[in-house]
Structures are given as C-alpha cells and as structure tokens.
Tab-separated table of C-alpha atoms in Angstrom:
chain	number	residue	atom	x	y	z
K	1	MET	CA	172.189	-142.642	-88.669
K	2	MET	CA	169.717	-143.607	-85.952
K	3	GLY	CA	169.559	-140.844	-83.423
K	4	MET	CA	170.590	-140.752	-79.833
K	5	PRO	CA	168.677	-141.245	-76.607
K	6	ARG	CA	168.451	-137.639	-75.366
K	7	GLY	CA	170.381	-137.159	-72.734
K	8	GLY	CA	172.797	-139.974	-72.968
K	9	ARG	CA	175.612	-140.894	-75.561
K	10	LEU	CA	174.843	-144.682	-75.895
K	11	PHE	CA	175.853	-146.513	-78.543
K	12	LEU	CA	176.909	-150.071	-79.118
K	13	ALA	CA	179.748	-151.649	-81.099
K	14	THR	CA	180.956	-154.890	-82.705
K	15	CYS	CA	184.532	-155.533	-82.644
K	16	LEU	CA	186.819	-157.772	-84.484
K	17	CYS	CA	189.957	-158.588	-83.654
K	18	SER	CA	192.165	-160.880	-85.610
K	19	LEU	CA	190.341	-163.623	-84.283
K	20	PHE	CA	188.208	-162.387	-81.978
K	21	VAL	CA	184.878	-159.539	-81.901
K	22	LEU	CA	183.184	-157.839	-79.643
K	23	VAL	CA	179.471	-155.674	-79.424
K	24	LEU	CA	180.293	-152.794	-77.296
K	25	TYR	CA	177.797	-149.740	-75.592
K	26	PHE	CA	179.044	-146.058	-74.054
K	27	GLN	CA	176.976	-145.509	-71.659
K	28	SER	CA	175.803	-141.817	-70.673
K	29	ILE	CA	178.412	-139.801	-68.757
K	30	THR	CA	175.980	-137.200	-67.896
K	31	LYS	CA	173.201	-138.990	-66.738
K	32	PRO	CA	172.218	-142.436	-66.132
K	33	GLU	CA	169.891	-144.621	-68.054
K	34	PRO	CA	165.856	-145.220	-67.262
K	35	PRO	CA	165.115	-147.203	-63.434
K	36	LEU	CA	164.210	-150.403	-65.254
K	37	LYS	CA	160.453	-150.438	-65.370
K	38	SER	CA	158.287	-153.292	-62.706
K	39	GLY	CA	157.939	-156.469	-64.003
K	40	SER	CA	160.930	-156.784	-66.342
K	41	ARG	CA	162.302	-160.541	-66.954
K	42	PRO	CA	166.175	-160.902	-65.901
K	43	ALA	CA	168.227	-161.538	-68.277
K	44	LYS	CA	169.078	-165.361	-69.082
K	45	SER	CA	172.244	-166.702	-68.686
K	46	ARG	CA	172.701	-168.684	-71.881
K	47	ARG	CA	175.136	-167.816	-73.839
K	48	SER	CA	173.515	-166.459	-77.095
K	49	PRO	CA	174.441	-164.691	-80.346
K	50	LEU	CA	173.813	-161.515	-78.734
K	51	GLN	CA	176.164	-162.188	-75.821
K	52	THR	CA	178.911	-160.497	-77.124
K	53	LEU	CA	181.282	-159.380	-75.513
K	54	TYR	CA	184.051	-161.705	-75.854
K	55	LYS	CA	187.472	-162.035	-74.032
K	56	GLY	CA	190.566	-160.801	-76.413
K	57	ASP	CA	194.150	-160.031	-75.621
K	58	GLN	CA	194.836	-158.333	-78.870
K	59	VAL	CA	195.211	-154.703	-79.525
K	60	ALA	CA	192.210	-153.899	-80.915
K	61	CYS	CA	189.776	-155.318	-78.562
K	62	THR	CA	191.796	-154.831	-75.806
K	63	ASN	CA	191.866	-150.712	-76.903
K	64	TRP	CA	187.785	-150.628	-77.274
K	65	LYS	CA	187.464	-152.361	-73.826
K	66	ARG	CA	189.846	-149.239	-72.039
K	67	VAL	CA	188.397	-146.709	-74.193
K	68	LEU	CA	184.963	-147.515	-72.550
K	69	MET	CA	186.277	-147.678	-69.256
K	70	VAL	CA	187.107	-144.172	-69.748
K	71	LEU	CA	183.557	-142.932	-70.627
K	72	THR	CA	181.851	-145.070	-68.016
K	73	SER	CA	184.315	-144.656	-65.422
K	74	ASP	CA	182.798	-141.444	-63.766
K	75	GLY	CA	186.108	-139.793	-64.014
K	76	ARG	CA	188.566	-142.343	-62.703
K	77	TYR	CA	190.274	-143.442	-65.812
K	78	THR	CA	191.234	-140.630	-68.466
K	79	ASP	CA	193.972	-142.062	-70.276
K	80	PRO	CA	192.905	-144.947	-72.352
K	81	LEU	CA	196.303	-146.714	-72.617
K	82	ALA	CA	197.200	-146.612	-68.237
K	83	ILE	CA	194.040	-149.783	-67.738
K	84	PRO	CA	196.464	-152.026	-67.850
K	85	ALA	CA	195.524	-154.908	-70.307
K	86	ASN	CA	195.359	-157.511	-68.343
K	87	GLU	CA	192.916	-155.143	-65.996
K	88	ALA	CA	190.321	-154.543	-69.791
K	89	HIS	CA	189.943	-158.033	-69.782
K	90	VAL	CA	187.981	-158.612	-66.131
K	91	ALA	CA	184.505	-160.162	-66.378
K	92	GLY	CA	182.443	-157.469	-64.766
K	93	ASN	CA	184.138	-154.221	-65.824
K	94	LEU	CA	181.759	-153.396	-68.723
K	95	ARG	CA	178.745	-154.931	-69.244
K	96	THR	CA	177.027	-157.043	-72.100
K	97	LEU	CA	173.571	-157.244	-73.953
K	98	SER	CA	172.949	-160.683	-72.464
K	99	GLU	CA	172.288	-159.057	-69.194
K	100	PHE	CA	169.458	-157.233	-70.304
K	101	SER	CA	166.232	-158.311	-70.956
K	102	VAL	CA	164.650	-158.882	-74.387
K	103	ALA	CA	162.943	-155.954	-74.590
K	104	GLU	CA	166.000	-154.072	-73.439
K	105	ILE	CA	168.227	-156.144	-76.327
K	106	ASN	CA	166.086	-154.531	-78.544
K	107	GLN	CA	165.463	-151.242	-77.382
K	108	ARG	CA	169.190	-150.841	-77.920
K	109	LEU	CA	169.236	-152.471	-81.081
K	110	ARG	CA	166.903	-149.884	-82.839
K	111	SER	CA	168.078	-146.915	-80.816
K	112	TYR	CA	171.746	-146.672	-80.464
K	113	LEU	CA	174.738	-146.369	-82.663
K	114	LYS	CA	175.379	-149.756	-83.596
K	115	PHE	CA	179.083	-150.818	-85.670
K	116	ILE	CA	181.229	-153.811	-86.356
K	117	PHE	CA	185.312	-154.249	-87.247
K	118	VAL	CA	185.787	-156.331	-89.687
K	119	ARG	CA	189.194	-157.947	-91.118
K	120	GLU	CA	190.926	-159.711	-94.166
K	121	PRO	CA	189.994	-163.110	-93.573
K	122	PHE	CA	192.955	-164.955	-94.242
K	123	GLU	CA	194.897	-162.336	-92.178
K	124	ARG	CA	192.544	-162.915	-89.391
K	125	ILE	CA	193.158	-166.512	-89.482
K	126	VAL	CA	197.302	-166.380	-89.866
K	127	SER	CA	196.734	-163.519	-86.941
K	128	ALA	CA	194.489	-166.180	-84.727
K	129	TYR	CA	197.194	-168.887	-85.148
K	130	ARG	CA	199.541	-167.001	-84.159
K	131	ASN	CA	198.146	-165.522	-80.942
K	132	LYS	CA	196.503	-168.340	-80.040
K	133	PHE	CA	199.286	-171.319	-81.167
K	134	THR	CA	202.735	-169.890	-81.035
K	135	ARG	CA	202.956	-168.161	-78.127
K	136	SER	CA	204.161	-169.823	-75.577
K	137	TYR	CA	201.143	-167.886	-72.524
K	138	ASN	CA	198.255	-169.235	-74.239
K	139	THR	CA	198.366	-172.700	-72.387
K	140	ALA	CA	194.627	-172.798	-72.015
K	141	PHE	CA	194.563	-172.498	-75.848
K	142	HIS	CA	197.549	-174.745	-75.900
K	143	LYS	CA	195.708	-177.484	-73.648
K	144	ARG	CA	191.878	-177.126	-75.013
K	145	TYR	CA	192.618	-177.217	-79.562
K	146	GLY	CA	196.457	-177.851	-80.072
K	147	THR	CA	196.360	-181.679	-77.405
K	148	LYS	CA	193.171	-182.544	-79.832
K	149	ILE	CA	194.851	-180.834	-83.801
K	150	ILE	CA	198.036	-182.848	-82.827
K	151	GLN	CA	196.226	-186.472	-82.387
K	152	ARG	CA	194.299	-185.963	-85.447
K	153	TYR	CA	196.300	-184.850	-88.043
K	154	ARG	CA	200.207	-185.148	-86.943
K	155	THR	CA	201.478	-188.715	-87.450
K	156	ASP	CA	202.968	-190.265	-84.746
K	157	PRO	CA	203.299	-187.363	-82.479
K	158	GLU	CA	205.416	-186.997	-79.777
K	159	PRO	CA	204.197	-187.574	-75.994
K	160	ASP	CA	205.302	-184.574	-75.227
K	161	ALA	CA	204.039	-182.709	-78.223
K	162	LEU	CA	199.976	-184.879	-77.195
K	163	GLU	CA	200.269	-183.634	-73.857
K	164	LYS	CA	200.978	-179.843	-73.921
K	165	GLY	CA	199.634	-178.736	-77.581
K	166	ASN	CA	201.974	-176.160	-77.963
K	167	ASP	CA	203.346	-176.582	-80.937
K	168	VAL	CA	200.795	-176.706	-83.455
K	169	THR	CA	202.249	-175.849	-87.491
K	170	PHE	CA	199.895	-173.681	-89.304
K	171	ARG	CA	199.152	-176.817	-91.234
K	172	GLU	CA	197.519	-178.533	-88.751
K	173	PHE	CA	195.174	-175.720	-87.677
K	174	VAL	CA	194.371	-174.996	-91.228
K	175	GLN	CA	193.610	-179.095	-91.380
K	176	TYR	CA	191.598	-178.359	-88.245
K	177	LEU	CA	189.159	-175.820	-89.580
K	178	VAL	CA	188.276	-177.042	-92.956
K	179	ASP	CA	187.081	-180.281	-91.659
K	180	PRO	CA	183.611	-181.065	-91.407
K	181	ARG	CA	183.927	-182.997	-88.117
K	182	THR	CA	185.301	-179.523	-86.273
K	183	GLN	CA	182.275	-178.327	-86.735
K	184	ARG	CA	180.280	-181.210	-85.870
K	185	GLU	CA	181.362	-181.639	-82.452
K	186	GLU	CA	181.354	-177.857	-81.475
K	187	PRO	CA	181.095	-174.329	-82.693
K	188	PHE	CA	184.323	-172.880	-83.831
K	189	ASN	CA	185.806	-170.583	-80.822
K	190	GLU	CA	184.810	-166.796	-81.687
K	191	HIS	CA	188.903	-166.057	-82.808
K	192	TRP	CA	188.361	-167.910	-85.766
K	193	GLU	CA	184.522	-168.229	-86.782
K	194	ARG	CA	183.689	-166.520	-89.775
K	195	VAL	CA	182.462	-162.901	-88.704
K	196	HIS	CA	178.766	-163.075	-90.512
K	197	SER	CA	178.305	-166.151	-88.027
K	198	LEU	CA	179.757	-164.691	-85.427
K	199	CYS	CA	177.917	-161.271	-85.878
K	200	HIS	CA	174.836	-161.526	-87.964
K	201	PRO	CA	175.073	-158.573	-89.902
K	202	CYS	CA	172.159	-159.977	-92.153
K	203	LEU	CA	170.488	-159.810	-88.619
K	204	ILE	CA	171.665	-157.194	-87.158
K	205	HIS	CA	171.809	-153.552	-88.912
K	206	TYR	CA	174.720	-151.689	-88.066
K	207	ASP	CA	175.329	-147.868	-88.746
K	208	VAL	CA	178.816	-148.461	-89.279
K	209	VAL	CA	181.013	-151.355	-90.654
K	210	GLY	CA	185.132	-150.565	-89.536
K	211	LYS	CA	188.332	-152.281	-91.094
K	212	TYR	CA	190.797	-153.062	-88.932
K	213	GLU	CA	193.036	-152.555	-91.909
K	214	THR	CA	191.856	-148.607	-91.150
K	215	LEU	CA	191.080	-148.933	-87.631
K	216	GLU	CA	192.472	-145.771	-85.833
K	217	PRO	CA	190.590	-143.443	-88.532
K	218	ASP	CA	187.610	-145.781	-88.595
K	219	ALA	CA	187.666	-145.436	-84.352
K	220	GLN	CA	187.749	-142.128	-84.446
K	221	ALA	CA	185.045	-141.735	-86.649
K	222	VAL	CA	182.852	-144.051	-84.728
K	223	LEU	CA	183.742	-141.761	-81.352
K	224	ARG	CA	182.748	-138.461	-83.727
K	225	LEU	CA	179.702	-140.492	-84.092
K	226	ALA	CA	178.917	-140.843	-80.656
K	227	SER	CA	179.911	-137.209	-80.101
K	228	VAL	CA	182.730	-137.975	-77.079
K	229	GLU	CA	185.368	-137.548	-79.916
K	230	GLY	CA	186.402	-134.942	-77.673
K	231	THR	CA	186.535	-137.314	-74.109
K	232	VAL	CA	188.309	-139.985	-75.612
K	233	GLN	CA	190.773	-140.509	-78.839
K	234	PHE	CA	191.349	-144.277	-79.137
K	235	PRO	CA	194.849	-145.138	-78.660
K	236	THR	CA	197.009	-145.630	-81.497
K	237	SER	CA	199.727	-148.618	-81.498
K	238	GLY	CA	202.672	-149.712	-83.444
K	239	LYS	CA	202.027	-152.209	-86.099
K	240	SER	CA	205.972	-153.617	-86.702
K	241	THR	CA	204.553	-156.901	-85.728
K	242	ARG	CA	200.905	-156.773	-87.185
K	243	THR	CA	200.069	-159.376	-89.412
K	244	ASP	CA	199.123	-158.449	-92.613
K	245	GLY	CA	198.604	-159.228	-95.908
K	246	ASN	CA	202.894	-160.385	-97.032
K	247	MET	CA	202.912	-162.298	-93.615
K	248	ALA	CA	199.922	-164.217	-94.241
K	249	ALA	CA	201.178	-165.077	-97.932
K	250	ARG	CA	204.667	-166.118	-95.937
K	251	PHE	CA	202.215	-168.709	-94.441
K	252	PHE	CA	200.550	-169.595	-97.170
K	253	LYS	CA	202.873	-170.579	-99.262
K	254	HIS	CA	203.452	-174.040	-97.665
K	255	ILE	CA	199.393	-174.800	-97.392
K	256	SER	CA	198.675	-177.223	-100.209
K	257	PRO	CA	196.073	-175.495	-102.920
K	258	PHE	CA	193.714	-177.753	-102.555
K	259	TYR	CA	193.595	-176.797	-98.299
K	260	GLN	CA	193.675	-173.213	-99.742
K	261	LYS	CA	190.731	-173.713	-102.151
K	262	LYS	CA	188.409	-175.869	-98.617
K	263	LEU	CA	189.763	-172.721	-96.668
K	264	PHE	CA	188.094	-170.019	-98.935
K	265	ASN	CA	185.298	-172.119	-99.403
K	266	LEU	CA	184.765	-171.703	-95.727
K	267	TYR	CA	185.328	-167.719	-95.652
K	268	ARG	CA	184.182	-166.710	-98.986
K	269	MET	CA	181.333	-165.181	-97.327
K	270	ASP	CA	183.171	-162.536	-95.362
K	271	PHE	CA	185.059	-161.998	-98.152
K	272	MET	CA	182.149	-161.311	-100.063
K	273	LEU	CA	180.452	-159.332	-97.314
K	274	PHE	CA	182.817	-157.065	-96.398
K	275	ASN	CA	184.201	-156.703	-100.109
K	276	TYR	CA	187.437	-158.042	-99.711
K	277	SER	CA	189.946	-159.279	-102.587
K	278	THR	CA	190.970	-162.522	-103.512
K	279	PRO	CA	194.385	-163.121	-102.055
K	280	ASP	CA	197.209	-162.470	-104.572
K	281	TYR	CA	198.824	-165.760	-103.481
K	282	LEU	CA	196.115	-168.153	-103.161
K	283	ARG	CA	196.265	-170.417	-105.174
K	284	THR	CA	193.022	-172.602	-105.738
K	285	ARG	CA	194.682	-175.316	-109.258
C-alpha cells in the first residue's frame, strides 16, 4: 500500500453503486493540508475523467458521503446515519479532484490511498433501471432519457408516455444501451457507464478493489487501512429490496438471446477486469 502523508489520514476513493461511482478522499481530521504554493493554477472547470464526485441517490454512495462528512466536519457530525440523504448529496459538501490543479491532482494520485467499489455488471444495470425509470420521483431521468427511449424504441407510443417518459420497459432500456446511436450522440450516463470507462482502472492504480456484494466488510477494511475505523463506522443497511442475481434473472428472462449477447459484449470488459462470472441465466443462442 502507498504510504499516507505525514500528519494526515488522507485518501482518495472511488465508489460505484448500481448505477454510479464516486472518488472520495478523507482530509486530515487533526491537521490542515499545507497551503497552496504561490503560482499554482486554479482547477479547470471543464469535466474530465477525474471530475469524479458524482451525485447518486443509492444507499452505498450516500453512506460513503455520510462517512466523509463525519470525517471532515470538525465534530459537527458524529453519526453517519444522522445525516439526511438529501444533505449528503448537496453540492459543495465534499471537495472533488477537479477543484485542484493538475500538479495537486497528480500528488494525490501518487500518495493517497485509492480504492474503487465495483458491482456485478448486469445487477448494476437492473438496479439503475429500477432506480431511474420505475421510481415516480425520478422525473428528471424520465424527461431526460425516458422520453427519448420511448420515442425511439416503442411502436405507436401514447402521447402521455412521449411527454412524461415514466413507463420505460426494461427491454426498451436494453435496446437503448446496445444501440450504437446512443454513444454516438452522447456519453453514457454514469449510472450505466462501464466501470472501466468511468473509473479508468488501467490508468489509476487503485490500492483496493472492493465489491458491492461484500460492501460492508470491504468498507470497514478501507477505513481500517486509512486508520479511521475508531472514528467512524460504515453504516449497515437492510437489503430486502436490493437488486441481486435472482432479481436480475427475472428481468433478463424477458430479454431475447440476441439482446442479451449484445449487452454482455458491451459490458464484457467489466466482467473480465473485476472477476465476475458470466451469469447462469444468460442466454446467447
């Protein structure tokens, strides 16, 4: 493991939850960072692969943000679960790499503990679909993506569906993902972008690769490596409605072998890089 900077327990982290990913860092609790050197350049505002604090509304990412807020709050917060979910996602609560100069970014990538959390690709896709297209409160996703998906892939759609985009089927979502036009027109949303494209594991040398399937013990291991396990605990959460392999199998049961194969080929690199087996339910013939 890379050594920690003297006087501080700082680390970067990337966390991916069903659909989305974030790179986080713990700032020193007892000692501020050294002041910026004169002449250092302000961070550029344009988006890049290192602008990696993504907004997310799923439990894993929310809980990581809560943990970080406890560690950077100077005592204002002590219990992660006491922080409302909506407050955890307020922009500006946590600093992102894009706020630093290139030199400062490189220094952090060299010397901080870096970790990434990944998830079984098809379970992640189903989770993203359930969260973004079947929840009534996600109107922004319905308008932004749902209306386009329905217009393109549904025969004779109802006017109300075209206007609201709130009843996208899983089959339509899969068609959207594998359609070459989708990525030609714009990048994938981070909730369903391939992890290898989103987090660049071949470019960033992560010290720890955790998995959503073993999130809580892996998270505690990361906190232990950062020497903060006595300060904060990663929140536990019920998983009664969690998207697992059995639920993913039920969704893919109604997807034709043709589209299953195309989708698997699209996410093949994530299966290989992070050692996930081909799902037993997958039909490609």
